[in-house]
Amino acid sequence: MSLRRKTTLYICIILVSFVLISIMVIYHESNKILQNEAERYMESQLERVNENVKLLLNNIVLETEKLSYDSKIDSYFSGKSSLEGTGIYLASLMKTMNQTQPLFMDLFLVDLNGIIVSAAMEEAIGVDVSSRAYFQKTIESNIANTSDIILSRADNTQIIITLAPTTNGNDIVIGYTGIAIYATYFSNFLDNFSIKDSSKYIIIDSFDKIVSHPNKKLISSKFDYHGYPKDEFKSIRSIVTDNGSYQVIVRNLHFNDWKVISYLKDSDIYSKSIELSYKFLYIGIVFIVIAIGLGIYAIDVISKPIVKITESINRIIEDEKRFQTNMIQHLPFDYLINSETDNDESMDSTEVSNFRKAILGFKSILEQGAKNFDLEYNQLKIYLDSLYFEIGSINNRNLDFIATLSHDIRTPLTLIKGYARGLESGDITDEAMKKKFESGIVKSSNDIENLVYNVLDFAYEVNLNSSYQMKLYEVDYVIKEIVFELKQLYENKITMEVDDFSVDSNKVLIDLMNIKRVITNLVNNSVKYTNLLDLVRIRISNSDEGIHFEIYDEGIGIKGEELSRIFELFYRTFESKDKKGYGLGLYISNQILINHEAELICNSVYGEYTSMKFFLKYKNICI
Ligand code: ADP
């Protein structure tokens, strides 16, 4: 569908929706207004009906009372005259009354026993009304009373009777006068107020019997309140019956508990708003037709440039897509390499060719960058992993060191405590024993002091230049000192191969005590990790540049991957864990040698041998 058609369609849909929504709103709003209006109308009509019915009933009461004062009747009840002619008199009186409104069915006289003694309607004479409620009420109240709807005992007509007492000069009741009216009269009467098929009125008596109904057949039947409970019915506003739905209002007549019920048909209320909505719909359709015409014209004028712009944009997008597809097809690297020598006519523009090259170059830079990034990322990961592992192992080494140290300090401390307690208790009286305890304390204290100095202080001091006593020594002197000390320590059990240095006048600048410490450390290790002294060999050889030391053993050896680590602080190989140590000896030795501008070199084959070498350079200058 073209854009123009689409736009027209949209505008039409909007206009039609607008008109339909407006119709609905108008219908709804007018309904509300009309319903209120209808309610008010019903209320006022009902008021009128109420008033008129009340007036009618009160009139009958007045007529009855007037009849009770009639002189002819009074003279009969006072016993002044006989009944003769009374019936004819009442009949002529009723005839006259019916001329104004044809509602009277009978005028009659009742004696004090409740027997009708005279009546306009002959059939009524002799009827006993003493059991009727209106008769009872009149006797009790001594005023006129009106009955609910009843059936005449004389001819089964539906009637309503009003009975008034007749009194003598001393206000003593001497008889009763009654007037019966046709119930159907009310229906005719109310027809004047009803609008045919649209509104109607029903009157019900205190026993809910219908007194008046547009359908006279229903008179005297029980009103069913449309299935609602009687009390709730007062507030019911909407009723659905077989003849349609109605708005209903109920009012008390304030006469014998009678009620007037007013009905107004819903369709009549809503017909007006439907009428209004139809009118609006016609106008709306005309409006839509005009609007569509105008819309088409306006769209023609407005949409032209819009359509043009949209088409252009679409074309650009299409071109862009085509260009991208071409790029993808033509841009692969091998093509570009070929294209430098290719004379393809499609590559007629050098700018395009250069642009492609630039993009490819950029692409390869990006690819290279991504590769490098990958590489660096992996390296970093490996480095971090090893760092993580390293931190973990350093931590473990520190813990091992602390555990060993604390054990070594605790042993002499326990001894000191034991000796001290012994002395303190005063139980030891033997002087020799006392001496032994005292020297035990001194020895254990020395052990702790040595431990602290050798292990802790020394590990710290070894890095300080100031703690070295560097002196220039004759090489022969140095060698003799070292050999002497080793022999003292190992009682000639270790094989020593020592060159002759006695003819040499070379000198070395060293801290002799520390160099001796290095050698002792290395020999101790060899002994410790070999167990057999005769598998340890020391070699001190002479060269033009200096002295070569090698301590060699055929012990447990060190694994290749650990060789670079054994000089680290606290580092101990797994295999050496069953031997006591702090992992300090090689660290200290190496630090001492670094301070002598020398270094410790370790060669080992795991399970076969270990060789530790270092070299001290001659310093043949006088200082
Ligand atoms: P330690 O007090 O544990 O001996 P060192 O610093 O002297 O501490 O040595 C560090 C570690 O080097 C030792 O724990 C041991 O694993 C290894 N090592 C040193 N010398 C030898 C050797 N001669 N043979 C085998 N292993 C050795």
XYZ file of C-alpha atoms and ligand atoms in Angstrom:
650
model
C 0.000 0.000 0.000
C 1.366 3.404 -0.894
C 2.269 5.865 1.814
C -0.455 8.228 0.671
C -3.134 5.554 0.942
C -1.834 4.522 4.302
C -1.953 8.121 5.569
C -5.503 8.581 4.213
C -6.590 5.366 5.853
C -5.075 6.379 9.187
C -6.766 9.788 9.120
C -10.120 8.174 8.253
C -9.751 5.659 11.079
C -8.949 8.503 13.486
C -11.996 10.547 12.330
C -14.414 7.608 12.515
C -13.078 6.642 15.957
C -13.479 10.224 17.096
C -17.110 10.411 15.921
C -17.984 7.017 17.420
C -16.406 7.865 20.759
C -18.252 11.223 20.778
C -21.562 9.445 20.072
C -20.958 7.060 22.935
C -20.079 9.892 25.278
C -23.146 11.920 24.241
C -25.370 8.860 24.579
C -24.007 8.116 27.997
C -24.162 11.685 29.254
C -27.625 12.371 27.841
C -28.826 9.131 29.399
C -27.677 10.351 32.760
C -29.361 13.718 32.311
C -32.572 12.140 31.021
C -32.661 9.611 33.781
C -32.415 12.375 36.358
C -35.058 14.235 34.477
C -37.282 11.154 34.389
C -36.819 10.647 38.085
C -37.876 14.185 38.823
C -40.863 13.823 36.502
C -41.884 10.556 38.195
C -41.525 12.082 41.624
C -43.746 15.043 40.796
C -46.341 12.869 39.001
C -46.364 10.499 41.939
C -46.902 13.408 44.273
C -49.926 14.482 42.241
C -51.328 10.960 42.142
C -50.780 10.620 45.853
C -52.573 13.872 46.573
C -55.506 13.096 44.318
C -56.049 9.587 45.664
C -55.855 10.904 49.207
C -58.307 13.668 48.329
C -60.673 11.142 46.830
C -60.547 8.876 49.874
C -60.936 11.789 52.274
C -63.923 12.996 50.232
C -65.552 9.641 50.688
C -64.907 9.780 54.385
C -66.505 13.217 54.424
C -69.450 11.977 52.372
C -69.913 9.099 54.815
C -69.765 11.427 57.791
C -72.179 13.770 56.061
C -74.534 10.813 55.521
C -74.370 9.927 59.200
C -75.751 13.374 60.016
C -78.571 13.035 57.538
C -81.877 13.890 59.396
C -83.813 11.030 57.892
C -81.283 8.540 58.970
C -80.837 10.166 62.331
C -84.616 10.003 63.032
C -84.596 6.325 62.129
C -81.683 5.482 64.440
C -83.276 7.664 67.208
C -86.419 5.540 66.810
C -88.464 8.535 65.708
C -89.336 6.964 62.333
C -89.553 3.551 60.705
C -87.286 2.200 57.955
C -89.939 2.576 55.383
C -88.756 4.440 52.365
C -85.151 4.654 53.657
C -83.808 2.303 51.002
C -85.418 4.361 48.206
C -84.084 7.491 49.826
C -80.524 6.105 49.942
C -80.792 4.912 46.324
C -81.862 8.320 45.077
C -79.134 9.972 47.145
C -76.489 7.654 45.604
C -77.824 8.347 42.133
C -77.331 12.051 42.649
C -73.803 11.479 44.028
C -72.847 9.246 41.103
C -73.699 12.006 38.708
C -70.637 13.929 39.791
C -68.352 10.866 39.829
C -69.650 7.345 39.093
C -67.887 5.683 41.933
C -70.517 4.781 44.503
C -71.698 1.235 44.656
C -73.927 1.410 47.734
C -75.060 3.587 50.650
C -76.222 1.612 53.665
C -77.188 1.691 57.340
C -75.847 -0.728 59.922
C -77.387 -1.284 63.342
C -75.361 -1.614 66.500
C -75.151 -5.410 65.950
C -73.440 -5.027 62.580
C -76.438 -5.984 60.454
C -77.210 -3.943 57.376
C -80.730 -2.738 58.011
C -81.235 -0.553 54.984
C -79.319 -0.046 51.709
C -79.530 1.562 48.305
C -78.728 -1.880 46.979
C -81.542 -4.175 48.155
C -79.344 -7.345 48.075
C -77.229 -5.894 50.841
C -80.034 -5.758 53.400
C -79.630 -8.314 56.146
C -75.859 -8.856 55.492
C -73.891 -9.207 58.712
C -70.733 -7.022 58.703
C -69.992 -7.332 62.399
C -66.935 -9.491 61.745
C -65.409 -7.053 59.184
C -62.272 -5.258 60.296
C -63.574 -1.790 59.329
C -66.664 -2.361 61.537
C -64.523 -3.428 64.482
C -62.224 -0.433 64.005
C -65.157 1.979 63.841
C -66.641 0.599 67.075
C -63.236 0.924 68.782
C -62.276 4.367 67.509
C -65.720 5.967 67.278
C -64.644 7.746 64.080
C -65.083 6.992 60.398
C -62.863 4.178 59.007
C -62.153 2.924 55.516
C -61.626 -0.741 54.710
C -58.940 -2.370 52.538
C -60.159 -3.879 49.308
C -62.902 -6.391 49.956
C -65.470 -8.409 48.052
C -69.016 -7.328 48.521
C -71.010 -9.963 50.375
C -74.055 -8.960 48.400
C -72.758 -9.375 44.808
C -69.004 -10.172 44.949
C -67.979 -6.775 43.575
C -64.525 -5.481 44.544
C -65.300 -2.581 46.808
C -63.931 -0.314 49.492
C -66.171 0.638 52.357
C -66.116 3.644 54.626
C -68.160 3.400 57.805
C -69.015 6.328 60.114
C -70.824 6.205 63.484
C -74.120 8.110 63.936
C -74.549 9.650 67.386
C -77.470 11.180 69.292
C -77.430 14.508 71.080
C -75.489 12.920 73.965
C -72.722 11.654 71.634
C -73.893 8.098 72.047
C -73.543 5.901 68.964
C -76.935 4.819 67.818
C -76.008 3.246 64.469
C -73.589 3.343 61.516
C -73.714 4.691 57.967
C -71.557 3.228 55.258
C -70.571 4.026 51.696
C -69.215 1.398 49.344
C -67.238 2.508 46.312
C -66.074 0.497 43.320
C -62.397 -0.390 43.540
C -62.141 -0.353 39.783
C -62.855 3.353 39.962
C -59.258 3.926 41.166
C -57.865 2.250 38.093
C -59.923 4.498 35.834
C -59.011 7.452 37.963
C -55.274 6.745 37.751
C -55.465 6.195 34.001
C -55.724 9.985 33.774
C -52.233 10.250 35.218
C -50.628 7.374 33.315
C -49.040 7.712 29.913
C -50.023 4.713 27.852
C -47.380 1.942 27.799
C -44.840 4.305 29.229
C -45.821 4.981 32.792
C -48.307 3.362 35.148
C -49.434 3.481 38.790
C -50.453 0.735 41.142
C -52.114 1.162 44.549
C -51.843 -1.608 47.117
C -53.655 -1.796 50.454
C -52.271 -2.612 53.893
C -52.486 -6.342 53.072
C -50.515 -5.817 49.826
C -53.628 -6.465 47.810
C -53.882 -4.513 44.607
C -56.523 -1.784 44.890
C -55.730 -0.202 41.565
C -53.941 -1.547 38.507
C -54.071 -0.635 34.807
C -54.917 -4.288 34.243
C -58.178 -4.470 36.220
C -58.037 -8.263 36.303
C -55.249 -8.027 38.804
C -57.337 -6.028 41.307
C -57.626 -7.835 44.621
C -54.697 -10.108 43.792
C -51.621 -10.033 46.002
C -48.788 -7.731 44.883
C -45.601 -9.829 44.695
C -43.021 -6.984 44.882
C -41.414 -8.479 41.746
C -39.770 -11.177 43.789
C -37.956 -8.765 46.130
C -38.432 -8.766 49.896
C -41.029 -6.179 50.822
C -38.650 -4.010 52.870
C -35.975 -3.851 50.175
C -38.457 -2.940 47.514
C -38.644 0.642 48.740
C -35.158 1.308 47.481
C -35.424 -0.629 44.241
C -34.994 1.685 41.281
C -34.778 -0.674 38.332
C -37.150 -3.546 37.586
C -37.176 -5.957 34.674
C -40.597 -7.416 33.836
C -41.994 -9.396 30.908
C -43.064 -6.118 29.335
C -39.654 -4.519 29.582
C -37.494 -2.771 32.130
C -38.799 0.028 34.333
C -37.664 2.653 36.800
C -39.775 2.316 39.946
C -40.623 4.627 42.853
C -42.690 3.617 45.901
C -44.567 6.117 48.136
C -46.686 5.652 51.235
C -50.166 7.046 50.783
C -50.561 7.791 54.506
C -54.006 6.364 54.268
C -54.585 2.958 55.878
C -50.936 2.033 55.106
C -51.692 2.042 51.435
C -48.903 2.518 48.901
C -48.711 4.020 45.440
C -46.103 2.517 43.108
C -45.045 4.385 40.017
C -43.415 2.757 36.932
C -41.644 4.494 34.061
C -40.416 2.444 31.118
C -36.634 2.550 30.551
C -36.971 2.483 26.793
C -38.953 5.717 26.979
C -36.249 7.391 29.003
C -33.475 6.146 26.743
C -35.356 6.614 23.514
C -34.666 10.316 23.735
C -30.937 9.851 24.111
C -30.929 7.241 21.351
C -32.734 9.760 19.193
C -30.076 12.323 20.075
C -27.270 9.899 19.321
C -28.752 9.021 15.946
C -28.923 12.674 15.111
C -25.317 13.036 16.109
C -24.416 9.949 14.079
C -25.996 11.437 10.950
C -24.154 14.677 11.523
C -21.010 12.660 12.271
C -21.255 10.701 9.026
C -21.651 13.899 7.058
C -18.720 15.318 8.969
C -16.612 12.213 8.244
C -17.384 12.361 4.540
C -16.425 16.032 4.420
C -13.340 15.367 6.551
C -12.241 12.492 4.313
C -12.620 14.717 1.256
C -10.637 17.475 2.933
C -8.142 14.922 4.232
C -7.504 13.497 0.804
C -6.954 16.970 -0.533
C -4.682 17.939 2.388
C -2.761 14.701 2.139
C -2.258 15.273 -1.521
C -0.685 18.658 -0.778
C 1.202 17.741 2.420
C 2.199 14.197 1.703
C 3.827 14.802 -1.657
C 7.114 16.106 -0.186
C 6.931 13.578 2.664
C 6.482 10.733 0.201
C 9.350 12.052 -1.882
C 11.644 12.306 1.158
C 10.645 8.820 2.355
C 11.232 7.325 -1.064
C 14.641 8.986 -1.221
C 15.551 7.673 2.220
C 14.425 4.193 1.208
C 16.486 4.408 -1.941
C 19.550 5.495 0.066
C 19.037 2.591 2.470
C 18.692 0.166 -0.438
C 21.857 1.571 -2.071
C 23.681 1.332 1.247
C 22.654 -2.310 1.590
C 23.757 -3.075 -1.940
C 27.069 -1.303 -1.342
C 27.665 -3.236 1.867
C 26.911 -6.540 0.112
C 29.410 -5.604 -2.599
C 31.977 -4.629 0.030
C 31.600 -7.959 1.794
C 31.937 -9.814 -1.489
C 34.896 -7.817 -2.691
C 36.833 -6.969 0.414
C 38.533 -10.284 1.384
C 42.229 -9.944 1.897
C 43.313 -12.181 -1.034
C 41.211 -10.048 -3.347
C 42.922 -6.905 -2.125
C 46.360 -8.359 -2.723
C 45.284 -9.359 -6.204
C 43.560 -6.103 -6.810
C 46.821 -4.193 -6.640
C 47.828 -5.789 -9.905
C 44.268 -6.388 -11.115
C 43.016 -4.203 -13.921
C 39.387 -4.943 -13.181
C 37.245 -2.214 -14.637
C 35.005 -2.086 -11.621
C 37.970 -0.788 -9.636
C 38.225 2.227 -11.798
C 38.422 4.611 -8.871
C 41.761 4.843 -7.035
C 40.038 6.525 -4.075
C 37.790 3.519 -3.545
C 40.753 1.188 -3.852
C 42.754 3.232 -1.311
C 39.786 3.325 0.992
C 39.483 -0.475 0.853
C 43.169 -0.843 1.590
C 42.872 1.470 4.539
C 39.923 -0.520 5.892
C 41.772 -3.788 5.438
C 44.859 -2.348 7.098
C 42.756 -1.159 9.953
C 41.088 -4.540 10.144
C 44.415 -6.367 10.328
C 45.629 -3.914 13.015
C 42.505 -4.680 14.998
C 43.006 -8.412 14.519
C 46.646 -8.135 15.557
C 45.614 -6.024 18.527
C 43.056 -8.646 19.519
C 45.675 -11.405 19.234
C 48.172 -9.434 21.309
C 45.522 -8.741 23.826
C 44.771 -12.467 24.021
C 48.439 -13.230 24.453
C 48.971 -10.617 27.122
C 45.830 -11.673 28.857
C 47.007 -15.279 28.983
C 50.453 -14.255 30.233
C 48.932 -12.078 32.865
C 46.700 -14.945 33.906
C 49.656 -17.324 34.191
C 51.605 -14.700 36.116
C 48.702 -14.088 38.476
C 48.225 -17.821 38.988
C 51.884 -18.272 39.853
C 51.763 -15.193 42.072
C 48.782 -16.627 43.837
C 50.590 -19.931 44.267
C 53.735 -18.133 45.404
C 51.872 -16.113 48.020
C 50.340 -19.331 49.255
C 53.676 -21.109 49.498
C 55.369 -18.102 51.152
C 52.624 -18.129 53.691
C 53.136 -21.842 54.310
C 56.904 -21.349 54.581
C 56.426 -18.597 57.146
C 54.121 -20.829 59.157
C 56.618 -23.724 59.010
C 59.385 -21.407 60.150
C 57.359 -20.040 63.063
C 56.361 -23.560 64.113
C 59.976 -24.800 64.120
C 61.282 -21.710 65.891
C 58.611 -21.819 68.543
C 59.371 -25.485 69.138
C 63.112 -24.747 69.487
C 62.511 -21.910 71.921
C 59.947 -23.843 73.918
C 62.335 -26.774 74.651
C 65.024 -24.764 76.553
C 62.265 -22.611 78.109
C 60.620 -25.712 79.567
C 63.972 -26.760 80.999
C 64.559 -23.299 82.519
C 61.090 -23.394 84.089
C 61.798 -26.859 85.532
C 65.141 -25.885 87.042
C 63.795 -22.586 88.387
C 60.813 -24.290 90.087
C 63.175 -26.826 91.616
C 65.333 -24.103 93.089
C 62.391 -21.982 94.177
C 60.740 -24.841 96.123
C 63.750 -24.989 98.512
C 63.613 -28.817 98.405
C 67.063 -29.036 96.858
C 69.562 -28.809 99.612
C 72.390 -30.611 97.942
C 74.869 -27.960 96.811
C 76.114 -30.016 93.826
C 72.533 -30.484 92.632
C 71.850 -26.776 93.065
C 74.909 -25.998 90.900
C 73.710 -28.454 88.252
C 70.290 -26.753 88.177
C 71.875 -23.294 87.941
C 74.179 -24.284 85.099
C 71.197 -25.972 83.405
C 69.388 -22.619 83.481
C 72.438 -20.817 82.102
C 72.876 -23.370 79.303
C 69.215 -23.286 78.254
C 69.311 -19.466 78.334
C 72.401 -19.570 76.124
C 70.607 -21.918 73.754
C 67.759 -19.433 73.415
C 70.234 -16.563 73.046
C 72.119 -18.460 70.339
C 68.908 -19.274 68.594
C 67.790 -15.687 68.647
C 71.177 -14.430 67.510
C 71.955 -17.085 64.930
C 68.527 -17.439 63.504
C 66.783 -14.130 63.844
C 69.379 -11.372 64.366
C 71.712 -12.816 61.888
C 69.114 -13.230 59.160
C 68.460 -9.535 59.629
C 72.057 -8.317 59.926
C 73.312 -10.283 56.990
C 71.861 -7.678 54.656
C 73.515 -4.735 56.387
C 76.873 -3.672 54.985
C 77.839 -2.201 58.331
C 77.705 -5.576 60.053
C 80.632 -6.996 57.999
C 84.218 -6.841 59.299
C 85.981 -6.810 55.926
C 89.740 -7.351 56.203
C 92.545 -8.147 53.806
C 93.950 -11.584 54.573
C 96.824 -13.628 53.223
C 95.168 -16.465 51.335
C 97.315 -19.087 53.063
C 96.187 -17.826 56.439
C 92.517 -17.969 55.424
C 92.769 -21.531 54.105
C 94.551 -22.735 57.233
C 91.926 -21.156 59.464
C 89.095 -22.793 57.507
C 90.755 -26.206 57.367
C 91.509 -26.031 61.081
C 87.924 -25.246 61.950
C 86.509 -27.983 59.698
C 88.829 -30.528 61.221
C 87.739 -29.435 64.701
C 84.137 -29.808 63.750
C 84.223 -33.043 61.821
C 87.283 -34.716 63.360
C 88.985 -35.565 60.055
C 86.019 -37.654 58.976
C 85.309 -35.568 55.907
C 87.399 -35.901 52.785
C 89.181 -32.661 52.071
C 91.149 -31.875 48.936
C 93.004 -28.621 49.535
C 95.565 -27.084 47.113
C 98.814 -25.720 48.447
C 98.441 -22.004 49.125
C 101.632 -21.556 51.179
C 103.753 -20.289 48.313
C 101.091 -17.795 47.386
C 101.256 -14.168 48.417
C 97.682 -13.438 47.207
C 95.255 -11.747 49.476
C 91.522 -11.720 49.907
C 89.293 -8.978 51.320
C 86.839 -10.846 53.445
C 84.961 -11.083 56.712
C 86.668 -14.281 57.731
C 84.188 -15.210 60.397
C 81.295 -14.964 57.940
C 83.113 -16.893 55.226
C 83.764 -19.625 57.793
C 80.022 -19.485 58.590
C 79.174 -19.983 54.876
C 81.457 -23.023 54.651
C 80.155 -24.482 57.912
C 76.554 -23.987 56.690
C 77.212 -25.769 53.428
C 79.105 -28.659 55.070
C 76.385 -28.981 57.727
C 73.761 -29.233 54.986
C 75.737 -31.893 53.146
C 76.137 -33.874 56.340
C 72.454 -33.360 57.227
C 71.061 -34.409 53.862
C 73.521 -37.296 53.416
C 73.791 -38.863 56.843
C 77.166 -40.321 56.043
C 80.244 -38.162 56.575
C 82.342 -40.166 54.171
C 79.987 -39.256 51.322
C 80.867 -35.577 51.829
C 83.821 -34.032 50.101
C 85.315 -30.568 50.413
C 87.504 -29.130 47.719
C 89.442 -25.865 48.001
C 91.404 -25.107 44.865
C 93.665 -22.332 43.837
C 93.631 -20.339 40.594
C 95.270 -17.150 39.302
C 92.112 -15.169 40.064
C 91.119 -16.532 43.413
C 90.045 -19.451 45.595
C 87.430 -22.017 44.453
C 85.403 -23.733 47.140
C 83.234 -26.779 46.449
C 81.230 -28.758 49.005
C 80.011 -31.968 47.396
C 77.893 -34.767 48.729
C 76.168 -37.867 47.430
C 72.990 -37.326 49.431
C 69.299 -36.901 48.627
C 69.958 -34.198 45.994
C 67.603 -31.417 44.914
C 65.007 -31.535 42.138
C 65.794 -29.361 39.083
C 62.742 -27.084 39.487
C 63.725 -26.285 43.092
C 67.346 -25.390 42.437
C 66.515 -21.752 41.761
C 64.479 -21.458 44.960
C 66.655 -22.930 47.707
C 68.318 -19.531 48.353
C 64.997 -17.903 49.192
C 64.241 -17.044 52.826
C 62.650 -20.014 54.687
C 62.530 -22.140 51.540
C 62.828 -25.868 52.189
C 62.338 -28.711 49.713
C 59.608 -31.229 50.367
C 62.161 -34.016 50.646
C 64.043 -32.214 53.429
C 61.006 -31.801 55.683
C 61.945 -34.714 57.961
C 65.241 -32.963 58.810
C 65.247 -30.090 61.255
C 65.920 -26.674 59.736
C 64.672 -23.139 59.246
C 65.379 -22.601 55.573
C 67.787 -19.829 56.572
C 71.258 -21.336 56.030
C 71.466 -21.017 52.244
C 69.774 -17.614 52.305
C 72.293 -16.279 54.839
C 75.249 -17.892 53.024
C 74.212 -16.426 49.707
C 73.721 -12.948 51.238
C 77.182 -13.116 52.834
C 78.715 -14.072 49.493
C 76.812 -11.313 47.684
C 78.478 -8.923 50.142
C 81.816 -10.408 49.037
C 80.915 -9.835 45.395
C 80.640 -13.573 45.023
C 77.751 -15.952 44.507
C 76.718 -19.431 45.502
C 76.216 -21.871 42.620
C 74.339 -25.086 43.187
C 74.406 -28.149 40.939
C 72.463 -31.202 41.882
C 70.849 -34.326 40.492
C 67.962 -35.512 42.584
C 68.829 -38.732 44.384
C 72.467 -38.606 43.294
C 74.537 -35.645 44.401
C 74.636 -31.961 45.382
C 77.492 -29.615 44.696
C 77.749 -26.074 46.161
C 80.450 -23.848 44.731
C 81.672 -20.328 45.281
C 84.665 -18.318 44.327
C 86.542 -15.618 46.248
C 88.523 -13.254 44.118
C 92.044 -12.126 45.146
C 92.488 -8.517 46.114
C 96.166 -7.787 45.629
C 96.175 -4.136 46.657
C 97.394 -2.512 49.767
C 94.871 -0.673 51.872
P 67.762 -25.834 56.229
O 67.868 -25.289 57.591
O 66.412 -26.339 55.907
O 68.812 -26.800 55.897
P 69.007 -24.185 54.272
O 68.779 -22.782 53.859
O 70.367 -24.491 54.715
O 67.946 -24.575 55.313
O 68.696 -25.070 53.056
C 67.559 -24.813 52.311
C 67.067 -26.088 51.686
O 67.958 -26.509 50.624
C 67.055 -27.252 52.602
O 65.895 -27.305 53.369
C 67.164 -28.423 51.678
O 65.900 -28.723 51.166
C 67.986 -27.882 50.541
N 69.430 -28.291 50.693
C 70.447 -27.512 51.117
N 71.597 -28.214 51.042
C 71.287 -29.441 50.623
C 72.062 -30.616 50.331
N 73.388 -30.638 50.525
N 71.435 -31.704 49.870
C 70.124 -31.681 49.664
N 69.299 -30.604 49.898
C 69.921 -29.499 50.369
